PDB file of C-alpha atoms in Angstrom:
ATOM      1  CA  UNK A1002       0.000   0.000   0.000  1.00  0.00           C
ATOM      2  CA  UNK A1003       1.293   3.448  -0.912  1.00  0.00           C
ATOM      3  CA  UNK A1004       0.049   6.373   1.204  1.00  0.00           C
ATOM      4  CA  UNK A1005       1.740   9.491  -0.149  1.00  0.00           C
ATOM      5  CA  UNK A1006       0.697  12.701   1.641  1.00  0.00           C
ATOM      6  CA  UNK A1007      -2.073  10.951   3.577  1.00  0.00           C
ATOM      7  CA  UNK A1008      -0.744  10.584   7.134  1.00  0.00           C
ATOM      8  CA  UNK A1009       0.644  14.121   6.833  1.00  0.00           C
ATOM      9  CA  UNK A1010      -2.929  15.414   7.101  1.00  0.00           C
ATOM     10  CA  UNK A1011      -4.628  12.953   9.481  1.00  0.00           C
ATOM     11  CA  UNK A1012      -5.014  13.886  13.131  1.00  0.00           C
ATOM     12  CA  UNK A1013      -3.698  11.434  15.718  1.00  0.00           C
ATOM     13  CA  UNK A1014      -6.985   9.583  16.292  1.00  0.00           C
ATOM     14  CA  UNK A1015      -7.848   9.389  12.588  1.00  0.00           C
ATOM     15  CA  UNK A1016      -4.315   8.301  11.695  1.00  0.00           C
ATOM     16  CA  UNK A1017      -4.554   5.413  14.156  1.00  0.00           C
ATOM     17  CA  UNK A1018      -7.881   4.339  12.611  1.00  0.00           C
ATOM     18  CA  UNK A1019      -6.300   4.357   9.151  1.00  0.00           C
ATOM     19  CA  UNK A1020      -3.296   2.353  10.365  1.00  0.00           C
ATOM     20  CA  UNK A1021      -5.590  -0.227  11.916  1.00  0.00           C
ATOM     21  CA  UNK A1022      -7.531  -0.541   8.660  1.00  0.00           C
ATOM     22  CA  UNK A1023      -4.373  -0.699   6.543  1.00  0.00           C
ATOM     23  CA  UNK A1024      -3.230  -3.526   8.797  1.00  0.00           C
ATOM     24  CA  UNK A1025      -6.542  -5.260   8.159  1.00  0.00           C
ATOM     25  CA  UNK A1026      -6.295  -5.102   4.344  1.00  0.00           C
ATOM     26  CA  UNK A1027      -2.619  -6.044   4.068  1.00  0.00           C
ATOM     27  CA  UNK A1028      -1.656  -9.695   4.275  1.00  0.00           C
ATOM     28  CA  UNK A1029       0.902 -10.692   6.926  1.00  0.00           C
ATOM     29  CA  UNK A1030       4.287  -9.440   5.751  1.00  0.00           C
ATOM     30  CA  UNK A1031       2.616  -6.949   3.381  1.00  0.00           C
ATOM     31  CA  UNK A1032       4.325  -3.593   2.916  1.00  0.00           C
ATOM     32  CA  UNK A1033       3.052  -0.103   3.670  1.00  0.00           C
ATOM     33  CA  UNK A1034       4.991   2.851   2.289  1.00  0.00           C
ATOM     34  CA  UNK A1035       3.722   6.090   3.789  1.00  0.00           C
ATOM     35  CA  UNK A1036       4.939   9.631   4.202  1.00  0.00           C
ATOM     36  CA  UNK A1037       4.938  11.796   7.312  1.00  0.00           C
ATOM     37  CA  UNK A1038       5.968  15.363   8.068  1.00  0.00           C
ATOM     38  CA  UNK A1039       8.662  15.838  10.671  1.00  0.00           C
ATOM     39  CA  UNK A1040      11.369  18.429  11.281  1.00  0.00           C
ATOM     40  CA  UNK A1041      11.849  19.542   7.658  1.00  0.00           C
ATOM     41  CA  UNK A1042       8.168  20.466   7.373  1.00  0.00           C
ATOM     42  CA  UNK A1043       8.214  21.866  10.914  1.00  0.00           C
ATOM     43  CA  UNK A1044      10.967  24.259   9.868  1.00  0.00           C
ATOM     44  CA  UNK A1045       8.883  25.404   6.904  1.00  0.00           C
ATOM     45  CA  UNK A1046       6.086  26.232   9.369  1.00  0.00           C
ATOM     46  CA  UNK A1047       8.476  28.042  11.706  1.00  0.00           C
ATOM     47  CA  UNK A1048       8.194  25.303  14.337  1.00  0.00           C
ATOM     48  CA  UNK A1049      11.500  24.569  16.058  1.00  0.00           C
ATOM     49  CA  UNK A1050      10.402  21.675  18.264  1.00  0.00           C
ATOM     50  CA  UNK A1051       7.956  18.820  17.756  1.00  0.00           C
ATOM     51  CA  UNK A1052       6.878  16.725  20.734  1.00  0.00           C
ATOM     52  CA  UNK A1053       5.544  13.368  19.550  1.00  0.00           C
ATOM     53  CA  UNK A1054       2.713  14.278  17.209  1.00  0.00           C
ATOM     54  CA  UNK A1055       1.290  17.751  16.702  1.00  0.00           C
ATOM     55  CA  UNK A1056      -1.925  17.795  14.719  1.00  0.00           C
ATOM     56  CA  UNK A1057      -3.308  21.261  15.385  1.00  0.00           C
ATOM     57  CA  UNK A1058      -1.890  23.151  12.399  1.00  0.00           C
ATOM     58  CA  UNK A1059      -4.721  24.177  10.086  1.00  0.00           C
ATOM     59  CA  UNK A1060      -3.706  24.058   6.423  1.00  0.00           C
ATOM     60  CA  UNK A1061      -5.732  26.397   4.162  1.00  0.00           C
ATOM     61  CA  UNK A1062      -4.664  24.602   0.961  1.00  0.00           C
ATOM     62  CA  UNK A1063      -7.967  22.721   0.587  1.00  0.00           C
ATOM     63  CA  UNK A1064     -10.227  25.315   2.259  1.00  0.00           C
ATOM     64  CA  UNK A1065     -12.412  25.682  -0.840  1.00  0.00           C
ATOM     65  CA  UNK A1066     -13.021  21.909  -0.979  1.00  0.00           C
ATOM     66  CA  UNK A1067     -13.110  20.707   2.639  1.00  0.00           C
ATOM     67  CA  UNK A1068     -14.454  22.254   5.843  1.00  0.00           C
ATOM     68  CA  UNK A1069     -12.013  24.927   7.020  1.00  0.00           C
ATOM     69  CA  UNK A1070     -11.297  23.167  10.325  1.00  0.00           C
ATOM     70  CA  UNK A1071     -10.664  19.725   8.763  1.00  0.00           C
ATOM     71  CA  UNK A1072      -7.540  19.872   6.593  1.00  0.00           C
ATOM     72  CA  UNK A1073      -4.387  19.978   8.681  1.00  0.00           C
ATOM     73  CA  UNK A1074      -0.667  19.613   8.454  1.00  0.00           C
ATOM     74  CA  UNK A1075       0.425  17.000  10.973  1.00  0.00           C
ATOM     75  CA  UNK A1076       3.978  16.960  12.321  1.00  0.00           C
ATOM     76  CA  UNK A1077       5.364  13.879  14.052  1.00  0.00           C
ATOM     77  CA  UNK A1078       8.724  12.711  15.274  1.00  0.00           C
ATOM     78  CA  UNK A1079      10.431   9.519  14.202  1.00  0.00           C
ATOM     79  CA  UNK A1080      10.156   8.192  17.761  1.00  0.00           C
ATOM     80  CA  UNK A1081       6.402   8.830  17.801  1.00  0.00           C
ATOM     81  CA  UNK A1082       5.948   7.221  14.387  1.00  0.00           C
ATOM     82  CA  UNK A1083       7.916   4.111  15.298  1.00  0.00           C
ATOM     83  CA  UNK A1084       6.144   3.746  18.639  1.00  0.00           C
ATOM     84  CA  UNK A1085       2.558   4.449  17.577  1.00  0.00           C
ATOM     85  CA  UNK A1086       2.734   2.500  14.345  1.00  0.00           C
ATOM     86  CA  UNK A1087       4.306  -0.519  16.048  1.00  0.00           C
ATOM     87  CA  UNK A1088       0.868  -1.649  17.197  1.00  0.00           C
ATOM     88  CA  UNK A1089       0.330  -2.934  13.643  1.00  0.00           C
ATOM     89  CA  UNK A1090       3.615  -2.672  11.751  1.00  0.00           C
ATOM     90  CA  UNK A1091       7.354  -3.111  11.998  1.00  0.00           C
ATOM     91  CA  UNK A1092       9.017   0.064  10.736  1.00  0.00           C
ATOM     92  CA  UNK A1093      11.831  -1.239   8.536  1.00  0.00           C
ATOM     93  CA  UNK A1094      13.018   2.077   7.080  1.00  0.00           C
ATOM     94  CA  UNK A1095      12.625   5.759   7.877  1.00  0.00           C
ATOM     95  CA  UNK A1096      14.099   8.114   5.287  1.00  0.00           C
ATOM     96  CA  UNK A1097      14.342  11.754   6.309  1.00  0.00           C
ATOM     97  CA  UNK A1098      13.269  14.426   3.804  1.00  0.00           C
ATOM     98  CA  UNK A1099      13.240  11.868   0.990  1.00  0.00           C
ATOM     99  CA  UNK A1100      10.512  13.706  -0.966  1.00  0.00           C
ATOM    100  CA  UNK A1101      11.078  17.376  -0.161  1.00  0.00           C
ATOM    101  CA  UNK A1102       9.409  17.834   3.235  1.00  0.00           C
ATOM    102  CA  UNK A1103       7.963  14.312   3.268  1.00  0.00           C
ATOM    103  CA  UNK A1104       9.758  11.584   5.197  1.00  0.00           C
ATOM    104  CA  UNK A1105       9.235   8.064   3.869  1.00  0.00           C
ATOM    105  CA  UNK A1106       8.253   5.317   6.310  1.00  0.00           C
ATOM    106  CA  UNK A1107       8.440   1.736   5.088  1.00  0.00           C
ATOM    107  CA  UNK A1108       6.565  -0.762   7.229  1.00  0.00           C
ATOM    108  CA  UNK A1109       5.913  -4.479   7.203  1.00  0.00           C
ATOM    109  CA  UNK A1110       2.590  -5.770   8.536  1.00  0.00           C
ATOM    110  CA  UNK A1111       2.916  -7.850  11.696  1.00  0.00           C
TER     111      UNK A1111
END
């Protein structure tokens, strides 16, 4: 499963629901490749420190399509990603700023 620029906009609770469902649809050993925003994106937003996951940054990019309070930019640390996602996946690779401000997370379904 490829999830490019999906987790980067899902709040903590919603992200966990998606991860649970991705786990459900992948066969054991299946691969999830997803992107997250971490310190590179944080710097672009003028944020110097990220503690775990921060999902309160409204992103106006889709304001004419989605409700104004829905679309967000979510910042999360590598430690948070590895820990929270480990409920369903083994994180086998974490590539910083691999796609501009997107970090690539490669996971294998448990």
